[in-house]
Amino acid sequence: MIVAAFLFGLLIGSFLNVCIHRWPIDESILRPARSYCPSCKRQIAWYDNVPLLSYVLLRGRCRACGASISWRYPLVELLNGLLYAGLAATQGLTPEAAKAALFCSMILALIFTDFEHYILPDELTWGGLAIGLALSLVVAVPPSLSSLFWLITESTPSPRLGSLAESALGAAVFGGLLWAMREAYYRIRGVDGLGLGDVKMAAMMGSFWGVGPTLLILLLGSLGGSLIGTAIIVLGGKKWSHELPFGSYLGAAALIVTLWGDRLFNLYWQSVGAGA
Ligand SMILES: [Zn+2]
């Protein structure tokens, strides 16, 4: 089952590469249906388009023109395969695992479009937000901040309404928070520090997991981003105003929390318990 999940993940990863290449340059992901070489524009035969394997056999070059193929292609396929295998191993073939797999694939695409083009495509941010809200009706989003609302209003929602409310609240809280951070940064520094794409991406993540896990993602992403960003600026001699792909850090944190969020929460509570 884990091997099957890995292979399915490779295939979806291959499709993600098409999205990562085409969405930032406003090309359709459906037409042309067949992949083509970005350099010579010739169609790629199916046997040269097998995930991972073709890259190795062709030694990272186009068969027709010899142009080198970006290492991003096998990397995205491999990462997506590993994510699916990891989810199947820990959660089995459940609706929860399927939702997490879909989320991870969208996040992978966001990480790489942000890293390569500084773009977070609306297809993934707005589209992901809509999917997150819709899926909350099928797979329950565990209550966190929304339970406070029900407590205050002394009402008991149906499980479905409770889940949708947490999802919507997650989107509103984190979309709002990043929008406020973006405004504050602009007022103080006079330049954009956070893109509108980051705001939409935070709302999308909130809609999938609700307030609790998304807070963890944001904390991890900001911490990792500032540590690595500072290192790049110091070691690479770049200016402080250099725009860093915050979405990439946020995405990496989202993958970690999706796979190991429960364990991180347990570790946190244990350390709090040990300290008390
Ligand atoms: Zn070519």
XYZ file of C-alpha atoms and ligand atoms in Angstrom:
277
model
C 0.000 0.000 0.000
C 2.841 2.366 0.873
C 4.622 1.546 -2.398
C 1.392 2.163 -4.350
C 0.975 5.505 -2.562
C 4.572 6.397 -3.451
C 4.059 5.579 -7.148
C 0.760 7.489 -7.264
C 2.572 10.404 -5.597
C 5.239 10.339 -8.334
C 2.545 10.592 -11.032
C 0.798 13.499 -9.327
C 4.227 15.081 -8.808
C 4.774 14.933 -12.559
C 1.481 16.809 -13.063
C 2.528 19.360 -10.423
C 5.636 20.120 -12.488
C 3.374 21.056 -15.397
C 1.397 23.416 -13.103
C 4.579 24.935 -11.661
C 5.870 25.631 -15.169
C 2.640 26.851 -16.772
C 0.636 28.768 -14.146
C 3.203 31.537 -13.532
C 3.386 32.224 -17.296
C -0.430 32.041 -17.664
C -0.500 28.948 -19.855
C -3.300 26.387 -19.719
C -2.423 23.212 -17.840
C -4.738 21.239 -20.139
C -3.614 22.474 -23.561
C -1.318 21.239 -24.918
C -2.111 18.031 -23.073
C 1.331 16.550 -23.703
C 4.413 17.937 -21.986
C 6.910 19.769 -24.133
C 10.539 20.771 -23.730
C 10.670 24.428 -22.580
C 13.784 24.900 -24.716
C 12.967 23.377 -28.148
C 9.150 23.191 -27.601
C 9.068 19.657 -29.003
C 6.637 17.208 -27.440
C 8.084 14.750 -24.972
C 7.365 11.084 -25.747
C 5.640 9.100 -22.988
C 8.748 6.945 -22.451
C 10.803 10.093 -21.816
C 8.176 11.366 -19.392
C 8.217 8.601 -16.779
C 8.587 10.226 -13.335
C 12.120 10.055 -11.858
C 13.220 7.227 -14.160
C 13.353 9.271 -17.393
C 15.361 12.016 -15.732
C 17.970 9.475 -14.644
C 18.040 7.637 -17.993
C 18.300 10.864 -19.999
C 20.877 12.183 -17.501
C 18.809 15.340 -17.069
C 18.835 16.347 -20.771
C 16.170 16.709 -23.481
C 16.471 13.850 -25.998
C 15.752 16.170 -28.945
C 17.854 19.263 -28.257
C 20.106 18.273 -25.344
C 19.039 21.232 -23.183
C 19.403 20.417 -19.514
C 16.189 19.716 -17.616
C 15.791 21.489 -14.282
C 16.540 19.381 -11.169
C 13.206 20.675 -9.941
C 11.380 18.033 -12.052
C 12.718 14.899 -10.322
C 12.820 16.698 -6.949
C 9.101 17.614 -6.991
C 8.180 14.091 -8.140
C 10.300 12.473 -5.421
C 9.053 14.807 -2.659
C 5.411 14.274 -3.646
C 5.959 10.492 -3.746
C 7.570 10.530 -0.294
C 4.795 12.717 1.142
C 2.076 10.343 -0.139
C 3.996 7.305 1.148
C 4.462 8.981 4.546
C 0.759 9.857 4.797
C -0.302 6.331 3.772
C 2.077 4.852 6.370
C 0.841 7.054 9.227
C -2.855 7.526 8.377
C -3.707 4.654 6.031
C -6.091 5.081 3.091
C -8.499 7.382 4.919
C -10.379 10.537 3.867
C -8.087 12.421 6.282
C -4.987 11.127 4.482
C -6.481 12.012 1.072
C -7.197 15.562 2.245
C -3.662 15.881 3.636
C -2.219 14.538 0.356
C -4.144 17.091 -1.703
C -2.993 19.858 0.643
C 0.649 18.726 0.472
C 0.617 18.676 -3.343
C -0.819 22.190 -3.560
C 1.739 23.391 -1.011
C 4.590 21.768 -2.980
C 3.472 23.627 -6.114
C 3.287 26.888 -4.119
C 6.783 26.381 -2.654
C 8.345 25.948 -6.073
C 6.442 28.673 -7.940
C 7.395 31.068 -5.130
C 11.010 29.908 -5.144
C 11.384 30.156 -8.938
C 9.128 33.082 -9.851
C 8.180 34.827 -6.575
C 4.607 34.022 -7.587
C 1.906 32.229 -5.594
C -0.711 31.442 -8.293
C -4.355 32.308 -7.530
C -5.316 28.850 -8.826
C -3.654 27.424 -5.711
C -4.360 30.163 -3.135
C -7.960 31.169 -3.943
C -8.622 27.710 -5.398
C -7.145 26.043 -2.319
C -9.221 28.271 -0.023
C -12.420 27.181 -1.802
C -11.359 23.509 -1.635
C -10.448 23.839 2.065
C -13.867 25.280 2.922
C -15.692 22.629 0.867
C -13.657 19.746 2.334
C -14.427 20.887 5.891
C -17.939 19.542 5.236
C -16.523 16.092 4.447
C -13.474 15.761 6.730
C -13.873 17.344 10.178
C -11.607 20.279 11.060
C -10.937 19.874 14.800
C -12.366 22.810 16.795
C -9.960 25.254 18.420
C -10.833 28.973 18.435
C -14.379 28.315 17.150
C -15.219 26.389 20.362
C -14.816 29.678 22.233
C -17.502 31.206 20.019
C -19.944 28.360 20.734
C -19.146 28.650 24.444
C -19.912 32.370 24.513
C -23.101 32.012 22.480
C -24.065 28.919 24.549
C -24.963 26.956 21.439
C -24.060 23.504 20.164
C -23.510 23.360 16.401
C -23.921 20.218 14.311
C -20.523 18.549 13.653
C -20.662 19.731 10.049
C -21.416 23.356 10.898
C -18.763 23.291 13.641
C -16.168 22.057 11.150
C -17.122 24.652 8.520
C -17.029 27.424 11.150
C -13.505 26.439 12.274
C -12.373 26.315 8.634
C -13.836 29.753 7.845
C -12.436 31.177 11.082
C -8.983 29.776 10.271
C -9.084 31.448 6.847
C -10.310 34.771 8.256
C -7.884 34.873 11.210
C -4.726 34.099 9.243
C -5.688 35.960 6.075
C -6.481 38.947 8.329
C -3.330 38.592 10.404
C -0.991 38.509 7.402
C -2.884 41.328 5.728
C -2.404 43.435 8.894
C 1.305 42.515 8.994
C 1.622 43.500 5.339
C -0.069 46.882 5.976
C 2.071 47.545 9.074
C 5.289 46.705 7.226
C 4.339 48.973 4.344
C 3.475 51.904 6.651
C 6.763 51.570 8.563
C 9.232 50.733 5.792
C 7.474 52.192 2.747
C 8.014 49.007 0.699
C 6.142 45.739 0.357
C 7.582 43.124 2.705
C 4.831 40.583 2.279
C 3.108 39.836 -0.990
C -0.652 39.616 -1.388
C -0.011 35.989 -2.384
C 1.326 35.275 1.121
C -1.890 36.687 2.605
C -4.014 34.440 0.366
C -1.798 31.432 1.085
C -2.227 31.903 4.856
C -6.013 32.047 4.408
C -5.877 28.860 2.325
C -3.922 27.013 5.033
C -6.340 28.257 7.697
C -9.291 26.871 5.747
C -7.705 23.404 5.657
C -6.636 22.995 9.281
C -8.412 25.629 11.384
C -6.797 28.019 13.841
C -4.633 25.706 16.043
C -2.406 23.908 13.490
C -2.201 26.982 11.238
C -0.805 29.018 14.137
C 1.913 26.380 14.494
C 2.643 26.585 10.737
C 2.951 30.368 10.904
C 5.259 30.285 13.929
C 7.493 27.587 12.412
C 7.560 29.294 9.000
C 8.439 32.714 10.408
C 11.119 31.279 12.679
C 12.665 29.149 9.918
C 12.349 31.973 7.399
C 14.066 34.539 9.604
C 16.873 32.139 10.594
C 17.613 30.961 7.051
C 16.953 34.425 5.577
C 19.407 36.044 7.980
C 22.000 33.394 7.172
C 21.615 34.003 3.419
C 21.865 37.774 3.849
C 24.900 37.561 6.162
C 26.766 34.842 4.253
C 25.701 35.947 0.774
C 26.225 39.655 1.444
C 22.764 40.587 0.202
C 20.940 43.694 1.352
C 18.334 43.585 4.123
C 15.655 44.755 1.721
C 16.239 41.705 -0.468
C 12.892 40.071 -1.018
C 12.784 36.552 0.396
C 10.280 33.950 -0.800
C 8.300 33.841 2.453
C 5.739 31.553 0.826
C 8.427 28.876 0.408
C 9.202 28.911 4.147
C 5.525 28.954 5.037
C 5.003 25.997 2.690
C 7.865 23.977 4.179
C 6.435 24.578 7.660
C 2.974 23.517 6.416
C 4.367 20.180 5.167
C 6.125 19.532 8.502
C 2.987 20.316 10.512
C 0.770 18.199 8.200
C 3.030 15.169 8.665
C 4.190 15.609 12.252
C 1.866 18.232 13.765
C 0.390 15.851 16.361
C 3.854 14.821 17.485
C 4.983 18.464 17.724
C 1.934 19.281 19.864
C 2.621 16.287 22.144
C 6.281 17.256 22.475
C 5.230 20.772 23.411
C 2.748 19.642 26.071
C 5.244 17.149 27.463
C 7.912 19.831 27.816
C 5.344 22.139 29.448
C 4.409 19.267 31.786
C 8.057 18.566 32.586
C 8.652 22.248 33.338
C 5.689 22.502 35.698
Zn 14.437 20.158 -26.095
